[in-house]
mmCIF file of C-alpha atoms and ligand atoms in Angstrom:
data_model
loop_
_atom_site.group_PDB
_atom_site.id
_atom_site.type_symbol
_atom_site.label_atom_id
_atom_site.label_comp_id
_atom_site.label_asym_id
_atom_site.label_seq_id
_atom_site.Cartn_x
_atom_site.Cartn_y
_atom_site.Cartn_z
ATOM 1 C CA MET A 118 -43.883 -43.121 -36.738
ATOM 2 C CA LYS A 119 -45.662 -41.884 -33.781
ATOM 3 C CA LYS A 120 -42.746 -43.870 -31.770
ATOM 4 C CA ILE A 121 -39.909 -42.349 -34.014
ATOM 5 C CA ILE A 122 -41.210 -38.587 -33.403
ATOM 6 C CA ILE A 123 -41.885 -39.061 -29.350
ATOM 7 C CA LEU A 124 -37.988 -40.550 -29.447
ATOM 8 C CA SER A 125 -36.395 -37.806 -31.690
ATOM 9 C CA LEU A 126 -38.313 -35.308 -29.215
ATOM 10 C CA PHE A 127 -37.020 -36.957 -26.238
ATOM 11 C CA LEU A 128 -33.452 -36.664 -28.043
ATOM 12 C CA CYS A 129 -33.984 -33.383 -28.531
ATOM 13 C CA LEU A 130 -34.868 -32.318 -25.043
ATOM 14 C CA SER A 131 -32.168 -34.638 -23.491
ATOM 15 C CA CYS A 132 -29.650 -32.856 -25.741
ATOM 16 C CA GLN A 133 -30.806 -29.415 -24.838
ATOM 17 C CA GLN A 134 -30.641 -29.863 -21.380
ATOM 18 C CA ALA A 135 -26.908 -31.606 -21.645
ATOM 19 C CA LYS A 136 -26.227 -28.096 -23.523
ATOM 20 C CA THR A 137 -27.799 -26.236 -20.385
ATOM 21 C CA ILE A 138 -26.023 -27.934 -17.442
ATOM 22 C CA THR A 139 -22.482 -27.757 -19.843
ATOM 23 C CA GLU A 140 -23.305 -24.239 -20.281
ATOM 24 C CA SER A 141 -23.827 -23.622 -16.340
ATOM 25 C CA GLN A 142 -20.662 -25.964 -15.446
ATOM 26 C CA GLU A 143 -18.406 -23.807 -18.094
ATOM 27 C CA ALA A 144 -15.110 -22.915 -16.580
ATOM 28 C CA THR A 145 -14.526 -19.573 -15.070
ATOM 29 C CA PHE A 146 -11.804 -18.055 -12.528
ATOM 30 C CA GLY A 147 -11.537 -15.230 -10.198
ATOM 31 C CA ILE A 148 -9.661 -13.087 -7.830
ATOM 32 C CA VAL A 149 -10.005 -11.208 -4.708
ATOM 33 C CA ILE A 150 -7.337 -8.934 -2.722
ATOM 34 C CA HIS A 151 -7.511 -6.762 0.123
ATOM 35 C CA GLY A 152 -4.811 -4.803 1.679
ATOM 36 C CA GLY A 153 -6.198 -4.018 5.169
ATOM 37 C CA ALA A 154 -9.266 -2.753 6.578
ATOM 38 C CA GLY A 155 -9.780 0.179 9.382
ATOM 39 C CA THR A 156 -10.370 3.695 9.745
ATOM 40 C CA ILE A 157 -9.618 4.582 6.036
ATOM 41 C CA LEU A 158 -11.343 8.092 5.350
ATOM 42 C CA ARG A 159 -11.052 10.128 2.325
ATOM 43 C CA ALA A 160 -10.603 13.349 4.901
ATOM 44 C CA ASN A 161 -7.083 11.692 5.837
ATOM 45 C CA MET A 162 -5.824 10.768 2.482
ATOM 46 C CA THR A 163 -4.357 12.664 0.102
ATOM 47 C CA SER A 164 -4.888 12.179 -3.482
ATOM 48 C CA GLU A 165 -1.248 10.879 -3.922
ATOM 49 C CA THR A 166 -1.431 8.865 -1.416
ATOM 50 C CA GLU A 167 -4.735 7.301 -2.714
ATOM 51 C CA ALA A 168 -3.645 6.895 -6.308
ATOM 52 C CA ALA A 169 -0.140 4.893 -4.839
ATOM 53 C CA TYR A 170 -2.513 2.467 -3.454
ATOM 54 C CA ARG A 171 -4.575 2.189 -6.452
ATOM 55 C CA LYS A 172 -1.798 1.459 -8.422
ATOM 56 C CA VAL A 173 -0.237 -0.912 -6.063
ATOM 57 C CA LEU A 174 -4.011 -3.069 -5.429
ATOM 58 C CA ALA A 175 -4.046 -3.165 -9.916
ATOM 59 C CA GLU A 176 -0.518 -4.219 -10.189
ATOM 60 C CA ALA A 177 -1.105 -7.322 -7.156
ATOM 61 C CA ILE A 178 -4.393 -8.275 -8.868
ATOM 62 C CA GLN A 179 -3.206 -8.360 -12.456
ATOM 63 C CA VAL A 180 -0.269 -10.424 -11.390
ATOM 64 C CA GLY A 181 -2.534 -12.934 -10.181
ATOM 65 C CA HIS A 182 -5.007 -12.498 -12.977
ATOM 66 C CA SER A 183 -2.441 -13.213 -15.748
ATOM 67 C CA ILE A 184 -2.211 -16.459 -14.079
ATOM 68 C CA LEU A 185 -5.427 -17.900 -14.074
ATOM 69 C CA LYS A 186 -5.702 -16.845 -17.313
ATOM 70 C CA ASN A 187 -2.796 -18.546 -19.099
ATOM 71 C CA GLY A 188 -4.285 -21.672 -16.734
ATOM 72 C CA GLY A 189 -1.856 -21.729 -13.958
ATOM 73 C CA SER A 190 -3.090 -22.635 -10.053
ATOM 74 C CA SER A 191 -5.385 -20.763 -7.609
ATOM 75 C CA GLN A 192 -1.680 -21.507 -5.415
ATOM 76 C CA GLU A 193 0.569 -19.652 -7.364
ATOM 77 C CA ALA A 194 -2.127 -16.565 -8.260
ATOM 78 C CA VAL A 195 -2.832 -16.088 -4.361
ATOM 79 C CA GLU A 196 1.253 -16.341 -4.027
ATOM 80 C CA LYS A 197 2.677 -14.225 -6.360
ATOM 81 C CA THR A 198 0.007 -11.784 -5.853
ATOM 82 C CA ILE A 199 0.570 -11.702 -2.301
ATOM 83 C CA HIS A 200 4.505 -11.159 -2.995
ATOM 84 C CA VAL A 201 3.465 -7.564 -4.693
ATOM 85 C CA MET A 202 2.040 -6.707 -1.618
ATOM 86 C CA GLU A 203 4.889 -7.863 0.725
ATOM 87 C CA ASN A 204 7.410 -5.986 -1.266
ATOM 88 C CA SER A 205 5.601 -2.607 -1.185
ATOM 89 C CA PRO A 206 5.789 -0.745 1.968
ATOM 90 C CA LEU A 207 2.561 0.942 1.707
ATOM 91 C CA PHE A 208 1.013 -2.291 3.245
ATOM 92 C CA ASN A 209 1.275 -3.983 6.620
ATOM 93 C CA ALA A 210 2.988 -6.843 5.464
ATOM 94 C CA GLY A 211 6.873 -7.833 4.500
ATOM 95 C CA LYS A 212 7.947 -4.629 3.852
ATOM 96 C CA GLY A 213 6.401 -1.845 5.841
ATOM 97 C CA ALA A 214 5.101 -4.358 8.222
ATOM 98 C CA VAL A 215 4.188 -2.658 11.599
ATOM 99 C CA LEU A 216 5.941 -2.439 14.768
ATOM 100 C CA THR A 217 5.965 -4.433 17.830
ATOM 101 C CA ALA A 218 6.262 -2.289 21.321
ATOM 102 C CA ASP A 219 9.717 -3.593 21.590
ATOM 103 C CA GLU A 220 10.502 -2.217 17.860
ATOM 104 C CA THR A 221 11.035 -5.197 16.168
ATOM 105 C CA ILE A 222 8.882 -6.803 13.409
ATOM 106 C CA GLU A 223 7.228 -10.385 14.059
ATOM 107 C CA LEU A 224 5.233 -11.706 10.445
ATOM 108 C CA ASP A 225 2.790 -13.965 10.636
ATOM 109 C CA ALA A 226 1.391 -16.068 6.927
ATOM 110 C CA SER A 227 -0.959 -18.935 6.297
ATOM 111 C CA PHE A 228 -2.054 -20.099 3.078
ATOM 112 C CA MET A 229 -5.174 -22.883 2.798
ATOM 113 C CA HIS A 230 -5.335 -24.912 -0.896
ATOM 114 C CA GLY A 231 -9.422 -25.600 -0.923
ATOM 115 C CA ALA A 232 -8.863 -29.032 -3.136
ATOM 116 C CA THR A 233 -7.369 -30.792 -0.323
ATOM 117 C CA LEU A 234 -7.942 -28.779 2.598
ATOM 118 C CA ASP A 235 -3.759 -28.433 2.709
ATOM 119 C CA ALA A 236 -2.834 -25.838 4.746
ATOM 120 C CA GLY A 237 0.486 -24.340 6.139
ATOM 121 C CA ALA A 238 0.994 -21.194 8.530
ATOM 122 C CA ILE A 239 4.050 -19.110 10.128
ATOM 123 C CA SER A 240 4.082 -16.833 13.287
ATOM 124 C CA GLY A 241 6.791 -14.344 14.346
ATOM 125 C CA VAL A 242 9.152 -14.567 11.642
ATOM 126 C CA LYS A 243 11.869 -11.734 11.474
ATOM 127 C CA THR A 244 13.644 -12.469 8.367
ATOM 128 C CA ILE A 245 11.507 -13.979 5.310
ATOM 129 C CA LYS A 246 11.321 -11.866 2.839
ATOM 130 C CA HIS A 247 8.004 -13.344 1.867
ATOM 131 C CA PRO A 248 6.429 -15.134 4.718
ATOM 132 C CA ILE A 249 3.503 -16.282 1.775
ATOM 133 C CA SER A 250 6.020 -18.536 0.466
ATOM 134 C CA ALA A 251 7.072 -19.892 3.844
ATOM 135 C CA ALA A 252 3.438 -20.811 4.966
ATOM 136 C CA ILE A 253 3.235 -22.792 1.502
ATOM 137 C CA LYS A 254 6.584 -24.346 2.002
ATOM 138 C CA VAL A 255 5.121 -25.623 5.494
ATOM 139 C CA MET A 256 2.498 -26.810 3.858
ATOM 140 C CA GLU A 257 4.321 -28.654 0.752
ATOM 141 C CA ASP A 258 7.603 -29.574 2.572
ATOM 142 C CA SER A 259 6.973 -30.069 6.324
ATOM 143 C CA PRO A 260 4.797 -32.818 8.221
ATOM 144 C CA HIS A 261 3.054 -29.527 10.250
ATOM 145 C CA VAL A 262 0.504 -26.919 9.652
ATOM 146 C CA MET A 263 1.790 -24.038 11.903
ATOM 147 C CA LEU A 264 5.727 -23.021 12.447
ATOM 148 C CA SER A 265 6.309 -20.401 14.979
ATOM 149 C CA GLY A 266 9.268 -17.811 16.053
ATOM 150 C CA ALA A 267 13.256 -18.818 15.000
ATOM 151 C CA GLY A 268 12.299 -22.243 14.258
ATOM 152 C CA ALA A 269 10.188 -21.312 11.353
ATOM 153 C CA ASP A 270 12.713 -18.847 9.937
ATOM 154 C CA ALA A 271 15.142 -21.584 9.971
ATOM 155 C CA PHE A 272 13.141 -23.747 8.136
ATOM 156 C CA ALA A 273 12.426 -21.152 6.014
ATOM 157 C CA ALA A 274 15.968 -20.847 5.237
ATOM 158 C CA SER A 275 16.658 -24.941 5.139
ATOM 159 C CA GLN A 276 14.208 -24.771 2.011
ATOM 160 C CA GLY A 277 16.005 -21.847 0.283
ATOM 161 C CA LEU A 278 13.639 -18.910 0.541
ATOM 162 C CA GLU A 279 14.844 -15.787 0.734
ATOM 163 C CA ILE A 280 16.271 -14.263 3.749
ATOM 164 C CA VAL A 281 16.830 -10.557 4.880
ATOM 165 C CA GLU A 282 18.328 -9.006 7.621
ATOM 166 C CA PRO A 283 14.953 -7.779 9.889
ATOM 167 C CA GLU A 284 16.023 -4.033 8.874
ATOM 168 C CA TYR A 285 15.108 -4.752 5.279
ATOM 169 C CA PHE A 286 11.160 -4.656 6.485
ATOM 170 C CA LEU A 287 11.485 -1.340 8.455
ATOM 171 C CA THR A 288 9.977 2.065 7.049
ATOM 172 C CA GLU A 289 10.314 5.607 8.794
ATOM 173 C CA ARG A 290 6.376 5.589 8.369
ATOM 174 C CA ARG A 291 5.670 2.774 10.709
ATOM 175 C CA ILE A 292 8.422 3.605 13.342
ATOM 176 C CA ASN A 293 6.435 6.957 13.455
ATOM 177 C CA SER A 294 3.318 5.094 13.930
ATOM 178 C CA LEU A 295 4.669 3.394 16.676
ATOM 179 C CA LYS A 296 5.462 6.529 18.587
ATOM 180 C CA ARG A 297 2.289 7.931 18.235
ATOM 181 C CA VAL A 298 0.306 4.987 18.977
ATOM 182 C CA LYS A 299 2.390 4.923 22.535
ATOM 183 C CA GLU A 300 1.869 8.315 22.993
ATOM 184 C CA ALA A 301 -1.691 7.704 22.623
ATOM 185 C CA GLU A 302 -2.024 4.706 24.908
ATOM 186 C CA ALA A 303 0.003 6.925 27.385
ATOM 187 C CA LYS A 304 -2.614 9.552 27.003
ATOM 188 C CA GLU A 305 -4.901 6.687 27.635
ATOM 189 C CA LYS A 306 -8.839 7.623 27.145
ATOM 190 C CA LYS A 307 -8.128 11.186 27.057
ATOM 191 C CA ILE A 308 -7.198 10.781 23.264
ATOM 192 C CA SER A 309 -9.184 13.231 20.895
ATOM 193 C CA SER A 310 -11.647 11.207 18.629
ATOM 194 C CA LEU A 311 -9.340 12.402 15.773
ATOM 195 C CA GLU A 312 -6.109 10.540 17.595
ATOM 196 C CA LYS A 313 -8.135 7.244 18.124
ATOM 197 C CA GLU A 314 -9.071 7.549 14.068
ATOM 198 C CA TYR A 315 -5.486 7.762 13.682
ATOM 199 C CA VAL A 316 -4.708 4.919 15.760
ATOM 200 C CA SER A 317 -7.195 2.990 14.419
ATOM 201 C CA GLN A 318 -5.356 3.740 10.888
ATOM 202 C CA GLN A 319 -2.213 2.709 11.843
ATOM 203 C CA ARG A 320 -3.382 -0.584 13.313
ATOM 204 C CA TYR A 321 -4.527 -2.456 10.223
ATOM 205 C CA GLY A 322 -3.190 -3.101 6.787
ATOM 206 C CA THR A 323 -2.801 -6.837 6.297
ATOM 207 C CA VAL A 324 -2.961 -8.486 2.940
ATOM 208 C CA GLY A 325 -4.875 -10.863 1.668
ATOM 209 C CA CYS A 326 -5.797 -13.261 -1.322
ATOM 210 C CA VAL A 327 -8.622 -15.154 -2.527
ATOM 211 C CA ALA A 328 -8.716 -16.988 -6.200
ATOM 212 C CA LEU A 329 -11.107 -19.203 -8.099
ATOM 213 C CA ASP A 330 -8.445 -21.086 -11.072
ATOM 214 C CA LEU A 331 -9.934 -22.568 -14.146
ATOM 215 C CA GLU A 332 -9.682 -26.345 -13.172
ATOM 216 C CA GLY A 333 -12.190 -24.989 -9.865
ATOM 217 C CA ASN A 334 -9.585 -25.193 -7.209
ATOM 218 C CA LEU A 335 -9.978 -22.286 -4.651
ATOM 219 C CA ALA A 336 -6.909 -20.867 -2.623
ATOM 220 C CA ALA A 337 -6.357 -18.246 -0.027
ATOM 221 C CA GLY A 338 -3.633 -16.558 1.460
ATOM 222 C CA THR A 339 -3.143 -13.870 4.533
ATOM 223 C CA SER A 340 0.136 -12.019 5.382
ATOM 224 C CA THR A 341 0.622 -9.393 7.767
ATOM 225 C CA GLY A 342 3.102 -7.434 10.433
ATOM 226 C CA GLY A 343 0.040 -7.951 13.256
ATOM 227 C CA MET A 344 -0.689 -4.893 14.875
ATOM 228 C CA THR A 345 1.220 -2.053 15.960
ATOM 229 C CA ASN A 346 2.968 -2.458 19.115
ATOM 230 C CA LYS A 347 1.973 -5.975 19.349
ATOM 231 C CA LYS A 348 3.871 -7.287 22.741
ATOM 232 C CA TRP A 349 4.464 -10.533 24.423
ATOM 233 C CA ASN A 350 4.713 -12.379 20.628
ATOM 234 C CA ARG A 351 1.142 -11.534 20.360
ATOM 235 C CA ILE A 352 -0.398 -13.462 17.316
ATOM 236 C CA GLY A 353 -3.752 -12.324 15.349
ATOM 237 C CA ASP A 354 -5.817 -14.297 13.099
ATOM 238 C CA ALA A 355 -3.974 -14.302 10.001
ATOM 239 C CA PRO A 356 -1.712 -17.305 10.728
ATOM 240 C CA ILE A 357 -4.550 -18.947 12.152
ATOM 241 C CA ILE A 358 -6.490 -21.560 9.924
ATOM 242 C CA GLY A 359 -10.089 -21.024 10.257
ATOM 243 C CA ALA A 360 -10.081 -17.322 11.386
ATOM 244 C CA GLY A 361 -7.942 -15.289 8.976
ATOM 245 C CA THR A 362 -7.727 -18.230 5.902
ATOM 246 C CA TYR A 363 -9.865 -20.682 4.823
ATOM 247 C CA ALA A 364 -10.279 -22.528 1.811
ATOM 248 C CA ASN A 365 -12.495 -25.269 0.821
ATOM 249 C CA ASN A 366 -13.742 -26.478 -3.168
ATOM 250 C CA ALA A 367 -17.148 -27.007 -1.987
ATOM 251 C CA THR A 368 -17.502 -23.645 -0.565
ATOM 252 C CA CYS A 369 -15.399 -20.560 -0.598
ATOM 253 C CA ALA A 370 -11.862 -19.104 -0.166
ATOM 254 C CA ILE A 371 -11.782 -16.188 2.611
ATOM 255 C CA SER A 372 -9.001 -13.802 3.523
ATOM 256 C CA ALA A 373 -9.843 -11.660 6.674
ATOM 257 C CA THR A 374 -8.569 -8.502 8.040
ATOM 258 C CA GLY A 375 -9.128 -6.341 10.998
ATOM 259 C CA TRP A 376 -8.877 -6.784 14.839
ATOM 260 C CA GLY A 377 -7.209 -10.479 15.371
ATOM 261 C CA GLU A 378 -8.452 -11.340 18.497
ATOM 262 C CA PHE A 379 -12.058 -11.014 17.653
ATOM 263 C CA PHE A 380 -12.059 -12.694 14.241
ATOM 264 C CA ILE A 381 -10.140 -15.633 16.419
ATOM 265 C CA ARG A 382 -13.167 -15.570 18.515
ATOM 266 C CA SER A 383 -15.444 -15.618 15.670
ATOM 267 C CA VAL A 384 -13.614 -18.464 13.519
ATOM 268 C CA VAL A 385 -14.507 -16.015 10.761
ATOM 269 C CA ALA A 386 -13.253 -17.719 7.680
ATOM 270 C CA HIS A 387 -14.357 -21.216 8.580
ATOM 271 C CA ASP A 388 -17.589 -19.330 10.168
ATOM 272 C CA ILE A 389 -18.411 -18.174 6.374
ATOM 273 C CA SER A 390 -17.643 -21.842 4.884
ATOM 274 C CA ALA A 391 -19.810 -23.028 7.140
ATOM 275 C CA LEU A 392 -22.639 -20.911 6.649
ATOM 276 C CA MET A 393 -22.595 -21.805 3.197
ATOM 277 C CA GLU A 394 -22.020 -25.633 3.544
ATOM 278 C CA TYR A 395 -24.510 -25.945 6.149
ATOM 279 C CA LYS A 396 -27.129 -23.394 5.618
ATOM 280 C CA GLY A 397 -27.041 -22.949 1.800
ATOM 281 C CA LEU A 398 -25.824 -19.187 2.351
ATOM 282 C CA SER A 399 -24.724 -17.493 -0.605
ATOM 283 C CA ILE A 400 -21.148 -15.879 -0.199
ATOM 284 C CA GLN A 401 -22.296 -12.197 0.205
ATOM 285 C CA GLU A 402 -25.068 -13.524 2.893
ATOM 286 C CA ALA A 403 -22.722 -16.059 4.888
ATOM 287 C CA ALA A 404 -20.022 -12.802 4.805
ATOM 288 C CA HIS A 405 -22.361 -9.978 5.693
ATOM 289 C CA THR A 406 -23.829 -12.464 8.440
ATOM 290 C CA VAL A 407 -19.933 -12.994 9.975
ATOM 291 C CA ILE A 408 -18.678 -9.645 9.856
ATOM 292 C CA HIS A 409 -21.583 -7.961 11.167
ATOM 293 C CA ASP A 410 -23.839 -9.999 13.489
ATOM 294 C CA LYS A 411 -20.845 -11.747 14.831
ATOM 295 C CA VAL A 412 -17.775 -10.031 14.701
ATOM 296 C CA GLY A 413 -19.785 -6.951 14.824
ATOM 297 C CA SER A 414 -21.721 -7.972 17.786
ATOM 298 C CA LEU A 415 -18.513 -8.661 20.464
ATOM 299 C CA GLY A 416 -17.058 -5.437 19.689
ATOM 300 C CA GLY A 417 -14.828 -6.112 16.628
ATOM 301 C CA ASP A 418 -13.973 -4.564 13.298
ATOM 302 C CA GLY A 419 -12.440 -5.612 10.079
ATOM 303 C CA GLY A 420 -13.764 -7.101 6.593
ATOM 304 C CA VAL A 421 -13.063 -10.072 4.493
ATOM 305 C CA VAL A 422 -12.647 -10.789 0.907
ATOM 306 C CA GLY A 423 -13.761 -14.109 -1.032
ATOM 307 C CA ILE A 424 -14.170 -16.350 -3.889
ATOM 308 C CA ASP A 425 -16.906 -18.851 -4.227
ATOM 309 C CA HIS A 426 -16.668 -22.167 -6.530
ATOM 310 C CA ARG A 427 -18.835 -20.676 -9.251
ATOM 311 C CA GLY A 428 -16.468 -16.910 -9.080
ATOM 312 C CA ASN A 429 -19.091 -15.066 -7.168
ATOM 313 C CA VAL A 430 -17.197 -12.541 -4.600
ATOM 314 C CA ALA A 431 -17.441 -11.307 -1.347
ATOM 315 C CA MET A 432 -15.942 -7.943 -0.425
ATOM 316 C CA GLU A 433 -17.415 -7.543 2.881
ATOM 317 C CA MET A 434 -16.515 -4.847 6.007
ATOM 318 C CA ASN A 435 -17.687 -3.015 9.380
ATOM 319 C CA THR A 436 -15.214 -0.419 9.255
ATOM 320 C CA PRO A 437 -15.162 3.001 6.638
ATOM 321 C CA GLY A 438 -12.839 1.347 4.407
ATOM 322 C CA MET A 439 -10.918 -1.726 3.224
ATOM 323 C CA TYR A 440 -7.919 -1.601 0.392
ATOM 324 C CA ARG A 441 -9.800 -4.140 -2.017
ATOM 325 C CA ALA A 442 -9.596 -5.085 -5.535
ATOM 326 C CA HIS A 443 -11.576 -7.894 -7.733
ATOM 327 C CA MET A 444 -10.657 -9.067 -11.410
ATOM 328 C CA ASP A 445 -13.063 -11.264 -12.830
ATOM 329 C CA ALA A 446 -12.430 -13.940 -15.985
ATOM 330 C CA VAL A 447 -13.605 -11.121 -18.337
ATOM 331 C CA GLY A 448 -10.898 -9.157 -16.782
ATOM 332 C CA SER A 449 -12.486 -5.733 -15.708
ATOM 333 C CA LEU A 450 -11.132 -4.395 -12.667
ATOM 334 C CA ASN A 451 -12.841 -3.381 -9.907
ATOM 335 C CA VAL A 452 -10.257 -1.168 -7.397
ATOM 336 C CA LYS A 453 -12.298 0.280 -4.370
ATOM 337 C CA ILE A 454 -10.799 1.938 -0.808
ATOM 338 C CA TYR A 455 -13.592 3.478 1.053
ATOM 339 C CA LYS A 456 -16.909 1.762 2.049
ATOM 340 C CA ASP A 457 -19.174 3.319 -0.888
ATOM 341 C CA GLU A 458 -16.583 3.069 -3.368
HETATM 342 N N1 LIG B 266 -5.596 -9.263 11.515
HETATM 343 C C1 LIG B 266 -4.277 -8.745 11.965
HETATM 344 C C2 LIG B 266 -4.071 -9.079 13.377
HETATM 345 O O1 LIG B 266 -4.692 -8.914 14.286
HETATM 346 C C3 LIG B 266 -4.298 -7.546 11.251
HETATM 347 C C4 LIG B 266 -4.741 -6.769 10.150
HETATM 348 O O2 LIG B 266 -5.847 -7.570 9.369
HETATM 349 O O3 LIG B 266 -4.416 -5.296 10.094
HETATM 350 O O4 LIG B 266 -2.818 -9.275 13.250
#
């Protein structure tokens, strides 16, 4: 009798434990996006402009969220969410991208899948309507990870991706930005702090998305026009796997935005993952350390968005603002622009 009681007690405890393990492993999903970091100040923003940014951020993230909610993959969620931002002239990606010193537009993008560690990237392309899709095609349909320039444009065309005239990406706003940045550059250090803020605001605006799907797969993507007034086919961090984009199911998915040279030197996206993997840091601690202690101490500025394999998120920046949004499995939407809101 005593034996039976002890056995049932043991079985009962094991059931309880199994239940707790199942509950703690219950599938969840989530998505985080950014639309660039920089000197984004309330004082420089009209309520109409602010509302326009909030609207597109909400529209974009809802596209990815509904894919994830219906059991779609994090890869599809990242791609389709970024399409919305690439279509919007507000962001420095796809239509509305910033101009080079030669008044052309050169686009960069990258994508990484957390389950397989497969990745794809393109840089300096001029005719691909959705650079993020070209990065995914490089990953899926080429033996390479990164293609650049005219070759990358030709590859995308051969894969049946939508090709547009280079003028499609041009906007009046970015033409004016280039003029202002060139004027400021000509005046060199004599520019006022207000002008410096303006220049900094015009510099950034990359878009990025990270997602966790119901299967537990993470994915990250980043798409950009780079920095206003860039010369010599300059390439930033956005198309560099490990710098601007990284995903690993064991840790997190990260997309970065900011002063690319510093993000490359700090290997930002991979460093956040490595701090989680080797030091056991949470995604928030890791993102904070890399953005503030590493990028910040080198003199760089910008931010990241990230999500880990449990759905915890990070939206970290050392700039006054970063366009960003987050949606969890419950569907609560969180859109923010300034550091404090
Ligand atoms: N990181 C991008 C670059 O350096 C710019 C940005 O994030 O806006 O090309």
